[in-house]
Every structure is written in structure tokens, then in C-alpha cells.
Amino acid sequence: MRFLAVFFIFFNLAFANNGVLSLNEAFKLNTHSNNQGIFLKINLADRIYLYKDQIKVELDSNDITSLLNFPQTQTRENKEVIFSQLELFIPQLLLDDFIKNNKAKLSLAYQGCSEEGLCYRPVYVNYELNKQNGIYTIKSTKDQFKKQNEDEQIANDLSTQSIFITLLTFFGYGLLLALTPCILPMIPILSSLIAMKLKDKPSKKYSFYLSFIYVFFMSLAYAIAGALVGLAGANVQGLLQQPWIIIAFAGIFVLLSLSMFGLYELQLPLKFQNFINKKIEGKSGIFGVAIMGFLSALIVGPCVAAPLAGALLYITNSGDVFLGGLSLFVMSFGMGMPLLLIGLGGSFLKSGAWMLKVKIFFGFIMLIMAVWMLERILSANIILMLYGIIGVFFTSFMGLFDEVKTNFDKFKKASMILILVYSISLILGSSMGSKSMLKPLEFNLAFKENSSSLSFKTIKNLKELKQELQNSTKPIMLEFTATWCENCKLLEEYTFTDTKVQNLLANYTLLKADVTHNSQEDLALMKEFGVFGPPVMIFFDKNEEKGRIIGYVDANDFLSKVP
């Protein structure tokens, strides 16, 4: 396990904080009151400033910002900013004008940046005011971050909790994500790799070790990609969803499947193989598993959820790549727990003639994975036909025409006949324009009718979005989506086809930003709203963001989270 220690040492040295101040260090907020009124004071660290237009003070939801006196401002990037200290005084007379029954809620919002170019997340703080003996007392409330989105809340936890609690929390997030579609594509890949590597020498210990290597490098990919995203603001996984990369990776799956069919054996050149064997003492299969684990995280399973977005937001705002990247690593490792369980089952692959059938089975799994990859660039009916063709060949290779001798043979033949009938229905349905795997002979009419009631207008850049925000007379929902995003497809197929969701969204202007190609305009849109990858749904009302939903949610969760 020496490489674990080496990894953490390298990660710490490579991505050290470099003196970047945390949110609490950059902005030190103090309050006090007397018989004259209430004082709000924010002491700013050196080279830290506040945007004046981001400062907002409300009394029981009444905006009183314009009624307060501000200190002298300077100009940065054509915006008024405040250095050194912000002190706001709310006079007693003003408080009495707005407060009834001697109690009120006071809220303060602000955001700032450093002159090095680092911008911190917006801060929302709530206070309770009580008038006693003619003086208003001010007390911070526990729900001071309630206006934040889910990702902002997680970013705040990262900046305020201890590192142990933070890592434990993110491991829990990973276990929850293991129940989502994020991890599903990895299962057949790892199972196939284990079947190839064990061959005639099954071992529970070695099987688990291969799974551990796969999960470790999958987690490493998430950590490194997250660090790069947080620092550079680029969608690394999105950049890897280009058609030529998808085709290349699908080709790798095809080559792996042909190897499992026995057409050839994948090996390194003998001279290089001998060199590697000497260096790693016979563990030459590990490198292939490590590479597949690393690439699978980036190419096969791009998945954005609130915990991931929260860690990326923390890295972006604070520059603390070590804690942010380590949190992503731990979260991804928790997400990989089901894969480790698969490794424990490797010992059941006992040697024998039946293992040839197992290899052929996983060969077809590799072909299915290749087609699944191509779903991102090919039309749905072509994908349906490819699945059908694979099914026909699968039944032939797996014993459709074998002689029946036992009851198990009868069961197997009946299963193969059912798979053959279904595969043929996929081929017939695809030739007639069907796109549904579940109902290939219904030609997808029901789904079209159901989904047609939601009409999205595609916007291509920030200018078009601003124009829509200004012109719309209704609230707006902006969805960030991509053709390679599996969770986006789930939203369209299940969440947006729900009648209650459609009735709710009928009151909204629906906009869609397709970031499939990661163009400069796509990246500019994502950077403007702090979006690290699809799916993300942002809600606006009167030119102001009211909230957002990150990742896939079912209809009930969607309805409860719409602001």
C-alpha cells in the first residue's frame, strides 16, 4: 500500500493552499447595538474587497440598502468596490419605522474577491432583532445559510467543518451516489476486467485487489479533474465527450470484446512486458486495470451531483485544492463501494469449461458498453438496431442451438428464445423509427405525446440569455444539458414527463443551454453561473436567480426543490 502514501504526499505538495485565505479569514463580520441603533462591521483582509452592488440589507424582507450610508469606494473592472472595512449603521428611527411588535429578522448579503483574481462565494447571514428596554438586541440565527443552493451549502461546510468531519461527510455522499446511475456503467467494465485477469487462477484476494486498484484510480481521476475544474473553470469531463474520443473509447470496448471471444490476446510487446514484470514482480495486469479505472471516471461515467459541485465550488472560491480534491477522492471512493463488493465475488469464478461461456458473456457486455458509449453521438433508432443485432448473436453464442439434455438446458433455451424474440423486435422497431427499449413496437408515440407539452427554447450564448431574462414576463427555468449526459436523459424521460411537473413548468419560460461541444460560448455560460457540468436547472424571476437544482431528481424531489 506504499503507493497510497506516495499519492497523498504528492497531492499535498502539488496542490498546497499557497497562502489563499479562507472565507472566514478574508471577511471577519462583527455586530453590536446600542441605544442609537445597530452596527454591522466587516473587516477585510489585505488585498480583499467587497462589491458594493452585491451588498444587500433587508428588514423583514424589506430592502433598506439604499437607505444606508456606505464608505468611499474604488473602481475595479468598472464596478464599485470597498477595501479595508465596511461599517453599516442602521439608526434606531429607521428600525422603528420597519419593525412591528418589537421583533424582526435582519438579513445581510455580500460577496467579495481578492486582487489576485480569486472570488469568494456569496454570503447570506440572518439575525434576529428584539427590542428590550428601548434597545434592539441582535442575535445570529442557525439558519443563516438557508438561502444558499445545495452546492453552496456543501461548499460552506467544507470551509467551516473540521477535515475529519468533512471527509466523513463526503464519504457518506459517495455511498448515496452509489445508488444513482453514476456508478452503473462501471460495473460491467470491472466485472469483465476481473474475468479476463483471473483466467484459470481465481482468487478472492487478487480479485478484490483488482477492484481496489480500479476504484482507487477512478477516485484519483475525480480528484485531479476536480482540482483542474476548480482552478481553471473548465469542464474537464465535457472536454472528453468529443465524438472522436467517444468513438475511440467505444473501439477499445470492441477490441476487448474480440479478445474475450478468443480472436487474439491483448499483450504488451514481449521485451517491454518482461521489463515491466521485473519491476512490479509479476503484477503486470494492474496497469491496465488502473488505466481503465482512471479513464472510466472521465469518459464513461461523467456525473454531476450536488456534493461534486459543492467541492468544485469550494476549490474555485477558496483555492484550497488539497482539501477540495481530497474530499472528491473520498467521495468517489465511497461511490465505488459496490465495485469493491464485485471484487469479493471474484473467487466464485472457478476454473472449468464453463469459464469459456463466462468470457463470451462478458465479451458481449463489452459490445453493449461500446453501443452505450455511441448513444451520445448516434440517433436512438440506430442504437436500438445495434442492441438488437448484439442480442441475436448473443443467443447464438450462448447456446440457442445447443442440444437439450437436462432441465437446466430447457430453461436456458427458453431464455435464449425470449432474448431472441426481444432482439428481433428491437431491430424491427428501429427500422420503423422506434426509440424505446421497453416498447420497441409502439414506435415511441406515447413518449412523444407526453414530452411534447414541454417546449424549450435553446439559447447559445450569454447575450441571448440576458435578452430572454429582460423580455420574459414569466419566471424562467434554464436547463444546462448535453447529449452525452446520462442524467439529462433521465430527467427528460422521467421527470419532465410527469404531469405535475409539466403543470408547474407551464408557468415558466423554459430555456435550454446545450453544452455538448464545450465551445467558448458554452464555457462562458457555465462560468457565468458557476456550472461545472450538466444537468443543472437554474430558476430566475425578475432578472434574479432564485435557486437551482443540480443533478438528476425524480418528479417529487423536483417539485419540492423548485423555489
Coordinates of C-alpha atoms in Angstrom, one line a residue:
M1 CA 0.0 0.0 0.0
R2 CA 3.0 2.3 -0.3
F3 CA 1.6 4.0 -3.4
L4 CA -1.3 5.3 -1.2
A5 CA 1.1 7.2 1.0
V6 CA 3.0 8.5 -2.1
F7 CA -0.2 9.7 -3.6
F8 CA -1.3 11.7 -0.6
I9 CA 2.2 13.2 -0.2
F10 CA 2.3 14.2 -3.8
F11 CA -1.2 15.6 -3.8
N12 CA -0.5 17.7 -0.8
L13 CA 2.7 19.1 -2.2
A14 CA 1.4 19.6 -5.7
F15 CA -1.8 21.4 -4.6
A16 CA -0.9 23.2 -1.4
N17 CA -3.0 26.1 -0.4
N18 CA -0.3 28.6 -1.3
G19 CA -1.5 31.1 1.3
V20 CA -5.0 31.6 0.0
L21 CA -7.3 32.9 2.7
S22 CA -10.4 31.0 3.7
L23 CA -13.8 32.8 3.6
N24 CA -13.7 33.4 7.4
E25 CA -10.2 34.8 7.2
A26 CA -10.9 37.1 4.3
F27 CA -14.2 38.6 5.8
K28 CA -14.5 39.0 9.6
L29 CA -18.0 40.0 10.5
N30 CA -18.9 41.6 13.8
T31 CA -22.2 43.2 15.1
H32 CA -23.2 45.2 18.1
S33 CA -26.0 47.5 19.1
N34 CA -26.7 50.4 21.5
N35 CA -29.4 53.0 22.1
Q36 CA -28.6 54.7 18.8
G37 CA -29.1 51.6 16.5
I38 CA -27.3 48.6 15.1
F39 CA -23.8 48.4 13.7
L40 CA -22.7 45.8 11.1
K41 CA -18.9 45.7 10.5
I42 CA -16.9 43.6 8.1
N43 CA -13.1 43.8 8.5
L44 CA -11.4 42.8 5.2
A45 CA -8.1 41.2 5.0
D46 CA -5.3 42.8 3.0
R47 CA -6.0 42.9 -0.8
I48 CA -9.6 41.7 -0.3
Y49 CA -12.5 43.8 -1.4
L50 CA -16.3 43.8 -1.5
Y51 CA -18.6 44.5 -4.4
K52 CA -20.9 47.3 -3.4
D53 CA -23.7 46.1 -5.7
Q54 CA -23.6 42.7 -4.0
I55 CA -24.2 44.1 -0.5
K56 CA -27.9 43.9 0.5
V57 CA -29.6 44.5 3.8
E58 CA -33.2 43.6 4.5
L59 CA -35.5 44.1 7.4
D60 CA -38.4 41.5 7.4
S61 CA -37.8 41.2 3.6
N62 CA -37.9 45.0 3.1
D63 CA -34.7 46.1 1.2
I64 CA -33.2 49.0 3.2
T65 CA -29.8 49.0 1.4
S66 CA -30.3 52.3 -0.4
L67 CA -31.2 54.0 2.9
L68 CA -27.8 53.3 4.5
N69 CA -24.5 55.3 4.2
F70 CA -21.6 53.5 2.6
P71 CA -17.9 54.2 2.9
Q72 CA -15.9 55.6 0.0
T73 CA -15.5 53.2 -2.9
Q74 CA -12.9 52.4 -5.5
T75 CA -13.3 51.0 -9.0
R76 CA -12.3 47.5 -10.2
E77 CA -13.4 46.2 -13.6
N78 CA -16.0 49.1 -13.9
K79 CA -17.5 48.1 -10.6
E80 CA -17.6 50.0 -7.2
V81 CA -15.6 48.1 -4.6
I82 CA -14.8 48.6 -0.9
F83 CA -11.4 47.9 0.7
S84 CA -10.3 47.6 4.3
Q85 CA -13.6 47.8 6.2
L86 CA -17.3 48.0 5.7
E87 CA -19.3 49.5 8.5
L88 CA -23.0 49.9 8.2
F89 CA -25.1 51.8 10.7
I90 CA -28.9 51.2 11.0
P91 CA -30.4 54.1 13.1
Q92 CA -32.9 53.4 15.8
L93 CA -35.5 55.6 14.0
L94 CA -35.2 53.6 10.8
L95 CA -35.6 50.3 12.7
D96 CA -38.7 51.6 14.4
D97 CA -40.2 52.6 11.0
F98 CA -39.9 49.0 9.7
I99 CA -40.3 46.8 12.8
K100 CA -43.6 45.9 14.3
N101 CA -44.2 44.1 17.7
N102 CA -40.5 44.8 18.7
K103 CA -39.3 41.7 16.7
A104 CA -37.8 41.4 13.3
K105 CA -35.4 39.4 11.0
L106 CA -32.4 41.2 9.6
S107 CA -30.5 39.7 6.7
L108 CA -27.2 40.7 5.2
A109 CA -25.7 39.5 1.9
Y110 CA -22.3 40.3 0.5
Q111 CA -19.7 38.9 -1.9
G112 CA -16.0 39.8 -2.5
C113 CA -12.8 38.9 -4.3
S114 CA -9.1 39.2 -3.8
E115 CA -6.8 41.3 -6.1
E116 CA -5.1 38.0 -7.1
G117 CA -8.3 37.1 -9.0
L118 CA -9.9 34.7 -6.5
C119 CA -13.6 35.4 -5.9
Y120 CA -15.4 34.0 -2.9
R121 CA -18.9 32.6 -2.8
P122 CA -21.8 34.9 -1.8
V123 CA -22.5 35.0 1.9
Y124 CA -26.0 35.3 3.4
V125 CA -26.3 35.9 7.1
N126 CA -29.6 36.2 9.1
Y127 CA -30.1 37.8 12.5
E128 CA -33.0 38.1 15.0
L129 CA -33.7 41.5 16.4
N130 CA -35.5 42.0 19.7
K131 CA -36.3 45.4 21.3
Q132 CA -35.8 45.3 25.1
N133 CA -35.7 48.4 27.3
G134 CA -35.6 50.7 24.2
I135 CA -32.6 48.9 22.7
Y136 CA -32.5 46.4 19.9
T137 CA -30.5 43.3 20.6
I138 CA -29.0 41.4 17.6
K139 CA -28.5 37.6 17.6
S140 CA -27.3 35.4 14.8
T141 CA -29.6 32.6 13.7
K142 CA -28.6 29.0 12.9
D143 CA -30.4 29.1 9.6
Q144 CA -28.1 31.8 8.2
F145 CA -27.3 29.8 5.1
K146 CA -30.8 28.9 4.2
K147 CA -30.8 31.0 1.0
Q148 CA -27.9 29.0 -0.4
N149 CA -28.2 26.4 -3.0
E150 CA -27.3 22.8 -2.1
D151 CA -23.9 23.1 -3.7
E152 CA -23.2 26.4 -1.8
Q153 CA -24.2 24.8 1.5
I154 CA -21.7 21.9 0.9
A155 CA -19.0 24.5 -0.1
N156 CA -19.7 26.3 3.2
D157 CA -19.4 23.0 5.2
L158 CA -16.0 22.5 3.6
S159 CA -14.9 25.9 4.7
T160 CA -16.1 25.6 8.3
Q161 CA -16.0 22.0 9.4
S162 CA -13.0 20.0 10.6
I163 CA -11.2 18.0 8.0
F164 CA -12.2 14.7 9.6
I165 CA -15.9 15.6 9.6
T166 CA -15.6 16.9 6.1
L167 CA -14.1 13.7 4.7
L168 CA -16.5 11.5 6.6
T169 CA -19.4 13.6 5.2
F170 CA -18.1 13.3 1.7
F171 CA -17.7 9.5 2.1
G172 CA -21.3 9.4 3.0
Y173 CA -22.2 11.4 -0.1
G174 CA -20.3 8.8 -2.1
L175 CA -22.3 6.0 -0.6
L176 CA -25.5 7.8 -1.6
L177 CA -24.2 8.5 -5.1
A178 CA -23.5 4.7 -5.4
L179 CA -27.3 4.3 -5.5
T180 CA -27.6 6.6 -8.6
P181 CA -26.9 5.9 -12.3
C182 CA -23.4 7.5 -11.8
I183 CA -21.7 4.2 -11.0
L184 CA -23.7 1.7 -13.1
P185 CA -21.6 1.8 -16.3
M186 CA -18.5 0.9 -14.2
I187 CA -19.9 -2.5 -13.1
P188 CA -19.8 -4.4 -16.4
I189 CA -16.4 -2.9 -17.1
L190 CA -14.8 -4.0 -13.8
S191 CA -16.6 -7.4 -14.0
S192 CA -15.1 -8.0 -17.5
L193 CA -11.7 -7.0 -16.4
I194 CA -11.8 -9.4 -13.4
A195 CA -12.9 -12.2 -15.7
M196 CA -10.0 -11.6 -18.1
K197 CA -7.4 -11.2 -15.4
L198 CA -8.3 -14.2 -13.2
K199 CA -8.4 -16.7 -16.1
D200 CA -7.7 -20.1 -14.6
K201 CA -6.4 -18.9 -11.2
P202 CA -9.4 -17.4 -9.4
S203 CA -8.5 -15.7 -6.1
K204 CA -10.7 -13.7 -3.8
K205 CA -7.7 -11.7 -2.6
Y206 CA -6.5 -10.9 -6.1
S207 CA -10.0 -10.2 -7.4
F208 CA -10.5 -7.7 -4.5
Y209 CA -7.1 -6.2 -5.2
L210 CA -8.0 -5.5 -8.8
S211 CA -11.3 -3.9 -7.7
F212 CA -9.4 -1.7 -5.2
I213 CA -6.9 -0.6 -7.9
Y214 CA -9.8 0.2 -10.3
V215 CA -11.7 2.2 -7.6
F216 CA -8.6 3.9 -6.4
F217 CA -7.6 5.3 -9.8
M218 CA -11.3 6.1 -10.6
S219 CA -11.2 8.2 -7.4
L220 CA -7.9 9.7 -8.4
A221 CA -9.3 10.8 -11.7
Y222 CA -12.2 12.6 -9.9
A223 CA -9.8 14.3 -7.6
I224 CA -7.4 15.5 -10.3
A225 CA -10.2 16.5 -12.7
G226 CA -11.9 18.3 -9.8
A227 CA -8.8 20.2 -9.0
L228 CA -8.4 21.3 -12.6
V229 CA -12.0 22.3 -12.9
G230 CA -11.9 24.3 -9.7
L231 CA -8.8 26.2 -10.7
A232 CA -9.3 26.6 -14.4
G233 CA -13.1 26.7 -14.5
A234 CA -13.2 24.2 -17.4
N235 CA -15.5 21.2 -17.7
V236 CA -12.8 18.5 -18.0
Q237 CA -15.3 15.7 -18.4
G238 CA -17.2 17.7 -21.0
L239 CA -14.0 18.2 -23.0
L240 CA -13.6 14.4 -23.0
Q241 CA -17.0 13.9 -24.6
Q242 CA -15.9 14.9 -28.1
P243 CA -17.2 12.5 -30.8
W244 CA -13.7 11.2 -31.7
I245 CA -12.9 10.4 -28.1
I246 CA -16.2 8.6 -27.7
I247 CA -15.6 6.6 -30.9
A248 CA -12.1 5.7 -29.8
F249 CA -13.3 4.5 -26.4
A250 CA -16.1 2.5 -28.0
G251 CA -13.5 1.0 -30.2
I252 CA -11.5 -0.1 -27.1
F253 CA -14.5 -1.9 -25.8
V254 CA -14.9 -3.7 -29.2
L255 CA -11.3 -4.7 -29.1
L256 CA -11.7 -6.0 -25.5
S257 CA -14.8 -8.0 -26.6
L258 CA -12.9 -9.6 -29.5
S259 CA -10.2 -10.6 -27.1
M260 CA -12.7 -12.3 -24.9
F261 CA -14.1 -14.1 -27.9
G262 CA -10.7 -15.7 -28.3
L263 CA -9.8 -13.9 -31.6
Y264 CA -6.5 -12.7 -30.1
E265 CA -4.9 -12.0 -26.7
L266 CA -4.1 -8.4 -25.7
Q267 CA -0.5 -8.2 -24.6
L268 CA 2.3 -5.7 -24.5
P269 CA 5.4 -6.3 -26.7
L270 CA 7.4 -9.2 -25.1
K271 CA 10.5 -7.1 -24.4
F272 CA 8.5 -4.3 -22.7
Q273 CA 6.4 -6.9 -20.9
N274 CA 9.5 -8.6 -19.4
F275 CA 10.8 -5.2 -18.3
I276 CA 7.5 -4.4 -16.5
N277 CA 7.3 -7.9 -15.0
K278 CA 10.7 -7.4 -13.4
K279 CA 9.8 -4.0 -12.0
I280 CA 6.4 -5.0 -10.5
E281 CA 7.2 -8.6 -9.7
G282 CA 4.6 -10.3 -11.8
K283 CA 1.7 -7.8 -11.3
S284 CA 1.5 -6.7 -14.9
G285 CA -2.3 -6.8 -15.1
I286 CA -2.6 -4.0 -12.7
F287 CA -1.6 -1.2 -15.0
G288 CA -4.4 -2.0 -17.5
V289 CA -7.0 -2.0 -14.6
A290 CA -5.6 1.3 -13.3
I291 CA -5.8 3.0 -16.7
M292 CA -9.4 1.7 -17.2
G293 CA -10.4 2.9 -13.8
F294 CA -8.9 6.4 -14.5
L295 CA -10.4 6.8 -17.9
S296 CA -13.8 5.3 -16.9
A297 CA -14.4 8.1 -14.4
L298 CA -13.8 10.8 -17.0
I299 CA -15.3 9.3 -20.2
V300 CA -17.8 6.5 -19.3
G301 CA -19.4 8.0 -16.2
P302 CA -19.5 11.8 -16.3
C303 CA -21.9 12.6 -13.5
V304 CA -22.5 16.0 -11.7
A305 CA -24.4 16.0 -8.4
A306 CA -24.6 18.5 -5.6
P307 CA -21.7 17.0 -3.5
L308 CA -19.4 17.1 -6.5
A309 CA -20.5 20.6 -7.5
G310 CA -20.1 21.8 -3.8
A311 CA -16.5 20.5 -3.7
L312 CA -15.7 22.2 -7.0
L313 CA -17.3 25.4 -5.8
Y314 CA -15.2 25.3 -2.7
I315 CA -12.0 24.8 -4.7
T316 CA -12.9 27.7 -7.0
N317 CA -13.8 30.1 -4.2
S318 CA -11.0 29.3 -1.7
G319 CA -8.2 27.9 -3.9
D320 CA -7.8 25.1 -1.3
V321 CA -7.2 22.4 -3.8
F322 CA -5.9 19.9 -1.3
L323 CA -9.0 19.7 0.9
G324 CA -11.3 20.0 -2.1
G325 CA -9.5 17.4 -4.1
L326 CA -9.2 15.0 -1.1
S327 CA -12.9 15.4 -0.5
L328 CA -13.6 14.4 -4.1
F329 CA -11.3 11.4 -3.7
V330 CA -13.0 10.2 -0.6
M331 CA -16.5 10.8 -2.1
S332 CA -15.6 8.8 -5.2
F333 CA -14.1 6.0 -3.1
G334 CA -17.4 5.8 -1.2
M335 CA -19.2 5.8 -4.6
G336 CA -17.0 2.8 -5.6
M337 CA -18.1 0.6 -2.7
P338 CA -20.4 -1.6 -4.9
L339 CA -17.4 -2.2 -7.2
L340 CA -15.3 -3.5 -4.2
L341 CA -18.1 -5.9 -3.5
I342 CA -17.9 -7.2 -7.0
G343 CA -14.2 -7.9 -6.4
L344 CA -15.1 -10.0 -3.4
G345 CA -17.2 -12.2 -5.7
G346 CA -14.3 -12.9 -8.0
S347 CA -13.4 -16.1 -6.1
F348 CA -16.7 -17.7 -7.4
L349 CA -15.2 -17.8 -10.9
K350 CA -13.9 -21.3 -10.6
S351 CA -11.9 -22.7 -13.4
G352 CA -13.6 -25.1 -15.9
A353 CA -15.1 -25.3 -19.3
W354 CA -17.9 -23.1 -18.3
M355 CA -15.5 -20.2 -17.9
L356 CA -15.3 -20.0 -21.7
K357 CA -19.0 -19.2 -21.6
V358 CA -18.4 -16.6 -18.9
K359 CA -15.7 -14.9 -21.1
I360 CA -18.1 -14.9 -24.1
F361 CA -20.8 -13.4 -21.9
F362 CA -18.5 -10.6 -20.8
G363 CA -17.4 -10.1 -24.4
F364 CA -21.0 -9.3 -25.3
I365 CA -21.1 -7.0 -22.2
M366 CA -18.2 -5.1 -23.7
L367 CA -20.0 -4.8 -27.0
I368 CA -23.1 -3.4 -25.2
M369 CA -20.8 -0.9 -23.5
A370 CA -19.5 0.2 -26.9
V371 CA -23.0 0.8 -28.1
W372 CA -23.9 2.6 -24.9
M373 CA -21.0 4.9 -25.5
L374 CA -22.2 5.6 -29.0
E375 CA -25.6 6.6 -27.7
R376 CA -24.1 10.1 -27.2
I377 CA -23.5 10.7 -30.9
L378 CA -25.8 8.3 -32.8
S379 CA -29.6 8.5 -33.2
A380 CA -31.8 6.5 -30.8
N381 CA -33.2 4.2 -33.5
I382 CA -29.7 3.2 -34.8
I383 CA -28.7 2.4 -31.2
L384 CA -31.8 0.2 -30.9
M385 CA -30.9 -1.7 -34.0
L386 CA -27.3 -2.3 -32.8
Y387 CA -28.6 -3.6 -29.4
G388 CA -30.9 -5.9 -31.4
I389 CA -28.1 -7.3 -33.5
I390 CA -25.9 -7.9 -30.5
G391 CA -28.9 -9.8 -28.9
V392 CA -29.3 -12.1 -31.9
F393 CA -25.6 -13.0 -31.9
F394 CA -25.7 -13.4 -28.1
T395 CA -28.4 -16.1 -28.2
S396 CA -26.4 -17.9 -30.9
F397 CA -23.2 -17.9 -29.0
M398 CA -24.8 -18.7 -25.6
G399 CA -26.5 -22.0 -26.7
L400 CA -29.7 -21.3 -28.6
F401 CA -28.9 -24.2 -31.0
D402 CA -27.3 -26.5 -28.4
E403 CA -28.8 -29.9 -27.7
V404 CA -31.2 -30.1 -24.8
K405 CA -30.3 -32.8 -22.3
T406 CA -31.2 -31.5 -18.8
N407 CA -33.9 -29.3 -17.2
F408 CA -31.3 -26.6 -17.0
D409 CA -30.7 -26.8 -20.7
K410 CA -34.5 -26.4 -21.3
F411 CA -34.5 -23.3 -19.1
K412 CA -31.5 -21.9 -20.9
K413 CA -33.0 -22.5 -24.3
A414 CA -36.3 -20.9 -23.3
S415 CA -34.4 -17.8 -22.0
M416 CA -32.4 -17.6 -25.3
I417 CA -35.7 -17.8 -27.3
L418 CA -37.1 -14.9 -25.3
I419 CA -34.0 -12.8 -25.8
L420 CA -34.0 -13.6 -29.5
V421 CA -37.7 -12.5 -29.8
Y422 CA -36.9 -9.3 -28.0
S423 CA -33.8 -8.6 -30.1
I424 CA -35.8 -9.1 -33.3
S425 CA -38.4 -6.7 -32.0
L426 CA -35.7 -4.1 -31.4
I427 CA -34.5 -4.5 -35.0
L428 CA -38.0 -4.3 -36.4
G429 CA -38.9 -1.3 -34.2
S430 CA -35.7 0.6 -35.1
S431 CA -36.4 0.2 -38.8
M432 CA -39.8 1.8 -38.3
G433 CA -38.5 4.7 -36.2
S434 CA -38.9 3.5 -32.7
K435 CA -36.6 4.7 -30.0
S436 CA -37.9 2.9 -26.9
M437 CA -36.0 -0.1 -25.5
L438 CA -39.0 -1.0 -23.3
K439 CA -41.7 -0.6 -26.0
P440 CA -39.9 -1.1 -29.4
L441 CA -43.0 -1.9 -31.3
E442 CA -45.0 1.1 -30.1
F443 CA -42.8 3.4 -32.1
N444 CA -42.4 5.7 -29.1
L445 CA -45.7 7.6 -29.8
A446 CA -46.7 7.8 -26.2
F447 CA -43.4 9.3 -25.1
K448 CA -43.5 11.9 -27.9
E449 CA -47.0 12.9 -27.0
N450 CA -46.1 13.1 -23.3
S451 CA -42.9 15.1 -23.8
S452 CA -44.2 17.4 -26.5
S453 CA -46.1 19.6 -23.9
L454 CA -42.8 21.0 -22.6
S455 CA -41.2 23.3 -25.1
F456 CA -37.7 24.5 -24.5
K457 CA -36.0 27.3 -26.4
T458 CA -32.3 26.8 -27.0
I459 CA -30.0 29.7 -26.1
K460 CA -26.5 29.7 -27.5
N461 CA -24.7 32.4 -25.5
L462 CA -24.9 34.8 -22.6
K463 CA -26.2 37.6 -24.8
E464 CA -29.3 35.6 -25.8
L465 CA -29.9 34.6 -22.2
K466 CA -29.8 38.2 -21.0
Q467 CA -32.2 39.2 -23.7
E468 CA -34.6 36.4 -22.6
L469 CA -34.3 37.5 -19.0
Q470 CA -35.3 41.1 -19.9
N471 CA -38.1 40.2 -22.2
S472 CA -39.8 37.3 -20.4
T473 CA -43.0 38.2 -18.4
K474 CA -42.9 34.8 -16.6
P475 CA -40.3 33.2 -14.3
I476 CA -37.6 31.4 -16.2
M477 CA -36.0 27.9 -15.9
L478 CA -32.7 27.5 -17.6
E479 CA -31.5 23.9 -18.1
F480 CA -27.9 23.1 -18.8
T481 CA -27.8 19.8 -20.7
A482 CA -25.6 17.7 -23.1
T483 CA -26.2 14.8 -25.4
W484 CA -23.6 12.7 -23.5
C485 CA -25.2 13.4 -20.1
E486 CA -27.0 10.3 -18.9
N487 CA -28.7 12.1 -16.0
C488 CA -30.1 14.7 -18.5
K489 CA -31.7 11.8 -20.4
L490 CA -33.3 10.5 -17.2
L491 CA -34.7 14.0 -16.5
E492 CA -36.2 14.2 -19.9
E493 CA -37.6 10.7 -19.9
Y494 CA -39.0 10.5 -16.3
T495 CA -39.1 13.9 -14.5
F496 CA -40.2 16.2 -17.3
T497 CA -42.8 13.8 -18.5
D498 CA -44.6 13.9 -15.1
T499 CA -47.9 15.6 -15.3
K500 CA -47.5 17.6 -12.1
V501 CA -44.0 18.8 -13.3
Q502 CA -45.4 19.8 -16.6
N503 CA -48.3 21.7 -15.0
L504 CA -45.8 23.6 -12.8
L505 CA -43.4 24.4 -15.6
A506 CA -46.3 25.7 -17.8
N507 CA -45.9 28.8 -15.7
Y508 CA -42.3 29.2 -16.7
T509 CA -40.4 30.3 -19.8
L510 CA -38.2 27.2 -20.5
L511 CA -34.7 27.8 -21.8
K512 CA -32.1 25.2 -22.6
A513 CA -28.3 25.6 -22.9
D514 CA -26.8 22.6 -24.8
V515 CA -23.1 22.4 -23.7
T516 CA -22.4 19.2 -25.7
H517 CA -19.5 20.7 -27.7
N518 CA -17.9 22.7 -24.9
S519 CA -17.5 25.7 -27.2
Q520 CA -16.2 29.1 -26.0
E521 CA -19.8 30.3 -25.7
D522 CA -20.7 27.2 -23.7
L523 CA -17.8 27.6 -21.3
A524 CA -18.7 31.3 -20.9
L525 CA -22.3 30.5 -20.0
M526 CA -21.1 27.8 -17.5
K527 CA -18.5 30.1 -15.9
E528 CA -21.1 33.0 -15.6
F529 CA -23.3 30.8 -13.4
G530 CA -20.7 28.6 -11.7
V531 CA -21.9 25.4 -13.5
F532 CA -19.3 22.6 -13.6
G533 CA -21.3 20.2 -15.8
P534 CA -24.9 19.2 -16.7
P535 CA -27.6 18.7 -15.6
V536 CA -28.2 21.9 -13.8
M537 CA -31.5 23.8 -13.7
I538 CA -31.4 27.5 -12.7
F539 CA -34.6 29.4 -11.8
F540 CA -34.9 33.2 -12.4
D541 CA -37.6 35.7 -11.6
K542 CA -37.3 39.4 -12.4
N543 CA -33.7 39.0 -13.6
E544 CA -32.6 37.5 -10.3
E545 CA -31.6 33.9 -9.7
K546 CA -33.9 32.3 -7.1
G547 CA -32.4 28.8 -6.9
R548 CA -31.1 25.8 -8.7
I549 CA -31.3 22.1 -8.9
I550 CA -28.2 20.0 -9.6
G551 CA -28.1 16.5 -11.0
Y552 CA -31.0 14.1 -11.6
V553 CA -34.0 14.3 -9.3
D554 CA -37.3 12.4 -9.7
A555 CA -40.6 14.3 -10.1
N556 CA -41.4 14.5 -6.4
D557 CA -38.0 15.9 -5.5
F558 CA -38.1 18.3 -8.4
L559 CA -41.5 19.7 -7.2
S560 CA -40.2 20.1 -3.7
K561 CA -37.0 21.9 -4.8
V562 CA -38.4 24.4 -7.2
P563 CA -38.0 27.8 -5.5

